[in-house]
């Protein structure tokens, strides 16, 4: 949609936490009150000079920001469009997640909390949270499904080394959804002393707003770097979407540049059948999960469906409310990439540029390559959300099985 009115697109949620009809708080009154307190404290702190000084110091000297903007010359020459990578893979702990984990831990400290509670699926958010908790001297409880604990041993070991308690979740399918359920109920009992640190721009208000704020550093840097490097804005920007935090972090700075086309890439997994993908914006319908309204993959009974992607950081049946809003007003486009195409892009970036991407980020690369072929001589900015070290063993096993 070309928007000719002076409508403000880069919005904060309204006071009840809604972006259009998405978001909100669908929880019991006690938690609502506590979340309101966190929202108020956050809204004050985000403009507090001391808070920002401490955060910016850490982003620079601990995370190693600003992350580089890199013109991928080989990839560009091969596919006929200029592809630029925002290198979140170079951050301490190897992905964008540290941006919001540090922010959440600082917030916890300012609120006088002594503990961080979080859930994790593949363990990436758990490691980033455990890292920030260690740095800030906070206790850290990470809830993780038993199935994931067995699958993701290196990350579980890292969390333990960093001093976190990894709590094995035994209910249901023993994966991410149940881990969120149990972390929430633990938080209900401990909210006087603990803060809940969510892993993406999902969950009840104010969490999507808080995570978005801390991730928006990606787009602020990238827009400035892009202008310095090329004297223009990109024609299109691309990021993978699980819950949507790295994507919204990039998109925010460009939302009002209406000439910049925006693409969020969802995982098509094995295909379009329910249970075979995690493309909530593409195949989901309006529903409620974990206390907020969004586009949701649902089974025939209206329960959250099982989500699947080869990239475990992308397999969540819901998605951030601001993405649902941006889709509904036509400002951002959401597309899909299959497991197989992501796997190919994983090798393609590794072999043309010497950069091994996370399987999540490989979805964005796959779309950028396809888009480059169809839009020659344009400038494409891709958010490389993380590095692929964590995926190396899995990819080698997968190759063995398929050969
Ligand atoms: C967790 C993760 C994602 C998905 O999360 P978003 O909130 O959608 O950004 C993407 N890439 C990497 C490397 C991750 O670790």
XYZ file of C-alpha atoms and ligand atoms in Angstrom:
418
model
C 0.000 0.000 0.000
C 1.330 3.423 -0.914
C 0.330 5.631 1.950
C -0.261 9.244 0.971
C -1.801 10.410 4.219
C 0.375 11.767 6.986
C -0.337 8.706 9.091
C 2.372 7.931 11.623
C 3.556 4.399 11.014
C 6.336 3.906 13.520
C 4.025 3.750 16.485
C 4.361 2.730 20.078
C 1.478 0.584 21.320
C -1.485 2.405 22.883
C -1.755 2.492 26.678
C -3.339 -0.966 26.746
C -0.529 -2.366 24.643
C -2.314 -2.627 21.304
C -0.858 -2.098 17.853
C -4.140 -1.821 15.940
C -6.043 -4.889 17.092
C -2.902 -6.876 18.026
C -1.058 -7.185 21.323
C -2.675 -6.310 24.658
C -2.623 -8.197 27.951
C -4.873 -11.259 28.232
C -3.941 -12.390 31.742
C -5.292 -12.348 35.282
C -5.520 -9.093 37.222
C -2.502 -9.656 39.503
C -0.149 -10.049 36.597
C -1.797 -7.168 34.767
C -0.986 -4.901 37.706
C 2.603 -6.068 37.833
C 3.043 -5.627 34.092
C 1.614 -2.124 34.336
C 4.332 -1.329 36.898
C 7.015 -2.671 34.572
C 5.558 -0.691 31.668
C 5.554 2.557 33.674
C 9.096 1.999 34.933
C 10.309 1.211 31.441
C 8.676 4.274 29.885
C 10.490 6.423 32.411
C 13.842 4.649 32.157
C 14.027 4.591 28.388
C 14.552 8.367 28.454
C 16.694 8.425 31.582
C 20.178 9.766 30.858
C 21.997 7.549 33.388
C 20.222 4.426 32.223
C 21.061 5.141 28.603
C 24.638 6.012 29.421
C 25.111 2.652 31.144
C 23.339 0.774 28.350
C 25.266 2.536 25.590
C 28.574 1.939 27.349
C 27.830 -1.789 27.473
C 26.594 -1.913 23.884
C 29.843 -0.364 22.743
C 32.447 -2.006 24.961
C 30.784 -5.306 25.892
C 28.674 -6.219 22.854
C 31.074 -4.508 20.390
C 28.538 -2.204 18.743
C 28.044 -0.656 16.301
C 28.075 -3.923 14.386
C 29.546 -3.655 10.897
C 27.568 -3.000 7.728
C 29.227 -5.110 5.062
C 28.792 -4.936 1.290
C 28.770 -8.592 0.246
C 30.654 -8.047 -3.018
C 30.909 -11.641 -4.149
C 27.274 -12.422 -3.525
C 26.293 -9.135 -5.195
C 28.386 -9.837 -8.296
C 26.966 -13.346 -8.572
C 23.289 -12.358 -8.323
C 23.245 -8.903 -9.917
C 22.034 -6.696 -7.075
C 23.962 -5.008 -4.268
C 23.514 -7.012 -1.087
C 24.557 -5.461 2.231
C 24.715 -7.368 5.512
C 24.106 -5.875 8.948
C 26.462 -8.033 10.976
C 24.609 -8.886 14.189
C 26.498 -12.185 14.027
C 29.579 -10.295 15.245
C 28.020 -9.336 18.576
C 29.218 -10.897 21.832
C 27.372 -14.255 22.150
C 26.862 -14.358 18.392
C 23.447 -12.873 17.676
C 21.126 -9.903 18.161
C 19.604 -11.362 21.331
C 22.233 -9.810 23.597
C 20.831 -6.350 22.681
C 17.575 -6.939 24.537
C 18.977 -9.316 27.178
C 21.288 -6.581 28.432
C 18.454 -4.073 28.386
C 16.170 -6.411 30.314
C 18.872 -7.155 32.905
C 19.573 -3.440 33.393
C 15.844 -2.856 33.785
C 15.685 -5.633 36.406
C 18.479 -3.998 38.378
C 16.855 -0.579 38.232
C 13.588 -2.096 39.466
C 15.444 -3.599 42.431
C 14.870 -7.197 41.333
C 17.425 -9.859 42.202
C 16.480 -12.552 39.714
C 15.762 -12.987 36.021
C 13.345 -15.672 34.856
C 13.331 -16.653 31.195
C 12.372 -19.453 28.850
C 14.405 -20.765 25.977
C 13.833 -23.084 23.043
C 17.091 -23.664 21.229
C 18.992 -22.049 24.074
C 20.076 -18.841 22.326
C 17.893 -16.584 24.452
C 18.886 -18.610 27.517
C 22.585 -18.046 26.857
C 22.119 -14.322 26.185
C 20.045 -13.946 29.366
C 22.502 -15.967 31.464
C 25.301 -13.779 30.092
C 23.539 -10.542 31.018
C 22.594 -11.942 34.452
C 26.209 -12.903 35.159
C 27.361 -9.430 34.178
C 24.765 -7.689 36.367
C 25.105 -10.025 39.337
C 21.530 -11.313 39.089
C 20.255 -14.813 39.781
C 18.977 -16.523 36.662
C 16.387 -19.289 36.201
C 16.034 -20.603 32.654
C 13.065 -22.839 31.836
C 13.690 -25.250 29.004
C 11.760 -28.251 27.681
C 13.386 -31.583 28.405
C 13.430 -32.431 24.690
C 15.297 -29.192 23.926
C 17.723 -29.770 26.801
C 18.793 -33.030 25.202
C 19.002 -31.511 21.725
C 20.924 -28.369 22.636
C 23.623 -29.606 24.982
C 26.300 -26.984 24.156
C 23.933 -24.125 25.011
C 22.760 -25.872 28.179
C 26.394 -26.277 29.229
C 27.090 -22.606 28.510
C 24.152 -21.501 30.656
C 25.417 -23.654 33.516
C 28.968 -22.343 33.159
C 27.533 -18.810 33.300
C 25.886 -19.658 36.616
C 22.247 -20.019 35.537
C 19.836 -22.637 36.885
C 18.485 -24.601 33.947
C 15.070 -25.966 34.905
C 13.875 -28.943 32.901
C 10.222 -28.706 31.823
C 8.455 -32.067 31.697
C 4.895 -31.107 30.703
C 3.200 -31.553 27.311
C 5.527 -31.849 24.342
C 8.432 -30.708 26.552
C 9.538 -27.929 24.161
C 9.326 -24.124 23.904
C 5.593 -23.581 24.401
C 5.568 -25.541 27.674
C 8.765 -23.779 28.786
C 6.982 -20.418 28.372
C 3.945 -21.745 30.274
C 6.064 -22.858 33.234
C 8.305 -19.808 33.276
C 5.165 -17.652 33.413
C 3.698 -19.572 36.331
C 7.015 -19.418 38.188
C 7.082 -15.685 37.597
C 3.538 -15.369 38.999
C 4.865 -16.624 42.345
C 8.061 -14.565 42.355
C 7.231 -11.232 40.797
C 8.222 -9.294 43.899
C 11.854 -10.289 43.488
C 12.129 -11.399 39.863
C 11.618 -9.999 36.387
C 10.496 -11.978 33.365
C 12.869 -11.543 30.450
C 11.106 -12.603 27.286
C 13.073 -13.721 24.219
C 11.391 -11.787 21.433
C 8.820 -9.083 20.647
C 6.034 -11.384 21.858
C 4.033 -11.944 25.028
C 1.766 -9.530 26.871
C 2.350 -5.770 26.905
C 4.833 -4.277 27.804
C 7.263 -6.997 26.668
C 6.953 -6.513 22.898
C 7.478 -2.766 23.385
C 10.503 -3.274 25.660
C 12.263 -5.775 23.408
C 11.516 -3.644 20.326
C 13.032 -0.608 21.993
C 16.267 -2.414 22.835
C 16.527 -4.002 19.377
C 15.846 -0.776 17.491
C 19.570 0.000 17.767
C 20.026 -2.333 14.766
C 18.052 -0.175 12.342
C 19.296 3.123 13.765
C 22.881 2.056 13.118
C 22.158 0.395 9.789
C 20.296 3.373 8.324
C 23.135 5.740 9.221
C 25.819 3.327 8.009
C 23.962 2.730 4.755
C 23.704 6.455 4.046
C 27.405 6.916 4.825
C 28.420 4.060 2.577
C 26.133 4.652 -0.419
C 24.616 8.138 -0.039
C 21.193 6.598 -0.498
C 18.735 4.417 1.362
C 18.351 0.753 0.439
C 15.600 -0.144 -2.038
C 14.568 -3.019 0.169
C 15.339 -4.417 3.611
C 15.060 -8.045 4.663
C 15.079 -9.960 7.957
C 13.952 -13.363 9.187
C 10.927 -13.511 11.493
C 10.493 -15.918 14.367
C 8.896 -13.843 17.111
C 10.133 -10.880 15.118
C 12.692 -9.066 17.298
C 15.644 -8.820 14.914
C 13.253 -7.874 12.099
C 11.443 -5.110 13.986
C 14.829 -3.900 15.259
C 15.873 -3.328 11.653
C 12.496 -2.202 10.269
C 11.669 0.551 12.775
C 14.226 3.021 11.426
C 12.851 2.651 7.875
C 9.087 2.531 8.447
C 8.525 6.122 7.427
C 10.831 5.906 4.384
C 7.947 4.761 2.222
C 10.201 4.148 -0.789
C 12.032 1.393 1.121
C 10.313 -1.974 0.609
C 10.228 -4.141 3.705
C 10.324 -7.950 3.729
C 9.985 -10.235 6.729
C 10.901 -13.837 5.959
C 8.983 -16.592 7.696
C 9.985 -20.262 7.826
C 8.015 -22.487 5.438
C 9.709 -25.523 6.977
C 8.660 -28.701 5.145
C 5.606 -27.104 3.534
C 2.235 -25.431 3.902
C 0.483 -28.120 5.963
C -0.318 -27.141 9.564
C 2.474 -28.507 11.735
C 5.060 -28.372 8.935
C 5.929 -24.655 9.134
C 6.048 -21.689 11.485
C 4.791 -19.007 9.095
C 2.304 -17.324 11.442
C 1.777 -14.159 9.395
C 1.342 -16.109 6.164
C -0.887 -18.975 7.338
C -2.088 -17.894 10.788
C -5.418 -16.435 11.856
C -6.187 -14.047 14.710
C -5.849 -15.747 18.083
C -4.416 -15.460 21.573
C -1.282 -17.152 22.894
C 0.775 -16.421 26.015
C -1.329 -13.413 26.942
C -1.399 -11.437 23.674
C -3.347 -11.344 20.396
C -1.549 -12.019 17.129
C -1.626 -14.012 13.919
C -1.465 -17.533 15.244
C -1.082 -20.979 13.745
C -4.020 -22.899 15.155
C -5.257 -26.462 14.970
C -8.870 -27.377 14.117
C -9.870 -26.836 17.775
C -8.444 -23.338 17.898
C -5.464 -24.317 20.048
C -1.975 -23.149 19.110
C -0.696 -25.603 16.485
C 2.716 -27.213 16.595
C 5.182 -25.023 14.781
C 8.164 -26.389 12.901
C 11.291 -25.022 11.214
C 14.765 -26.383 10.615
C 15.886 -23.226 12.448
C 14.688 -23.742 16.004
C 14.903 -20.002 16.735
C 12.042 -19.482 14.271
C 9.593 -22.136 15.382
C 6.959 -20.314 17.417
C 3.253 -20.514 16.444
C 2.626 -16.815 17.209
C 4.425 -13.633 16.155
C 4.982 -10.121 17.456
C 1.915 -7.832 17.394
C 3.654 -4.976 15.586
C 4.400 -7.262 12.627
C 0.700 -8.194 12.502
C -0.104 -4.491 12.482
C 2.473 -3.635 9.790
C 1.087 -6.446 7.641
C -2.495 -5.265 8.175
C -1.720 -1.697 7.000
C 0.382 -2.988 4.108
C 3.653 -1.368 5.177
C 5.631 -4.614 5.425
C 5.454 -7.745 3.288
C 5.828 -11.202 4.739
C 7.158 -14.007 2.580
C 8.327 -17.573 3.184
C 11.468 -19.646 2.623
C 11.604 -23.437 2.983
C 14.050 -25.502 5.053
C 15.710 -26.641 1.870
C 16.245 -23.155 0.452
C 17.536 -21.910 3.812
C 20.010 -24.805 3.912
C 21.238 -23.913 0.420
C 21.660 -20.275 1.414
C 23.583 -21.379 4.517
C 26.219 -22.932 2.232
C 26.010 -20.201 -0.382
C 26.894 -17.395 2.050
C 29.584 -19.548 3.670
C 31.250 -20.310 0.338
C 30.877 -16.956 -1.453
C 31.642 -14.651 1.479
C 33.306 -16.804 4.148
C 30.507 -16.040 6.604
C 28.646 -18.970 8.189
C 25.154 -17.678 9.046
C 22.743 -18.980 11.662
C 20.077 -21.156 10.021
C 17.544 -18.518 11.063
C 19.459 -15.774 9.240
C 19.938 -18.093 6.242
C 16.194 -17.688 5.594
C 16.750 -13.957 5.041
C 19.760 -14.651 2.817
C 17.756 -17.131 0.714
C 15.036 -14.562 0.097
C 17.589 -11.833 -0.691
C 19.224 -14.047 -3.329
C 15.889 -14.796 -4.976
C 14.889 -11.141 -4.779
C 18.215 -10.015 -6.258
C 17.659 -12.200 -9.320
C 14.250 -10.592 -9.883
C 15.309 -7.030 -9.004
C 18.673 -6.521 -10.686
C 20.800 -3.472 -9.789
C 18.821 -2.665 -6.665
C 20.270 -2.251 -3.170
C 19.188 -4.836 -0.612
C 19.964 -4.619 3.099
C 19.785 -7.936 4.975
C 19.935 -8.365 8.717
C 22.338 -11.191 9.497
C 20.797 -11.937 12.891
C 23.375 -14.450 14.084
C 26.322 -16.692 13.357
C 26.098 -20.354 12.461
C 28.526 -21.922 14.937
C 25.593 -23.363 16.873
C 24.269 -25.063 13.726
C 27.442 -26.677 12.418
C 26.945 -30.128 14.018
C 23.292 -30.237 12.997
C 24.028 -29.259 9.403
C 26.728 -31.927 9.036
C 24.380 -34.613 10.433
C 21.601 -33.400 8.129
C 23.907 -33.607 5.083
C 24.942 -37.154 5.994
C 21.321 -38.264 6.274
C 20.363 -36.694 2.949
C 23.248 -38.141 0.935
C 16.313 -16.264 18.148
C 16.869 -15.962 16.830
C 16.055 -15.526 15.758
C 14.572 -15.405 15.849
O 14.094 -14.482 16.765
P 13.438 -13.101 16.350
O 12.820 -12.618 17.591
O 12.436 -13.381 15.270
O 14.528 -12.228 15.863
C 16.665 -15.204 14.565
N 18.002 -15.342 14.382
C 18.795 -15.775 15.374
C 20.256 -15.903 15.105
C 18.271 -16.106 16.627
O 19.079 -16.538 17.602
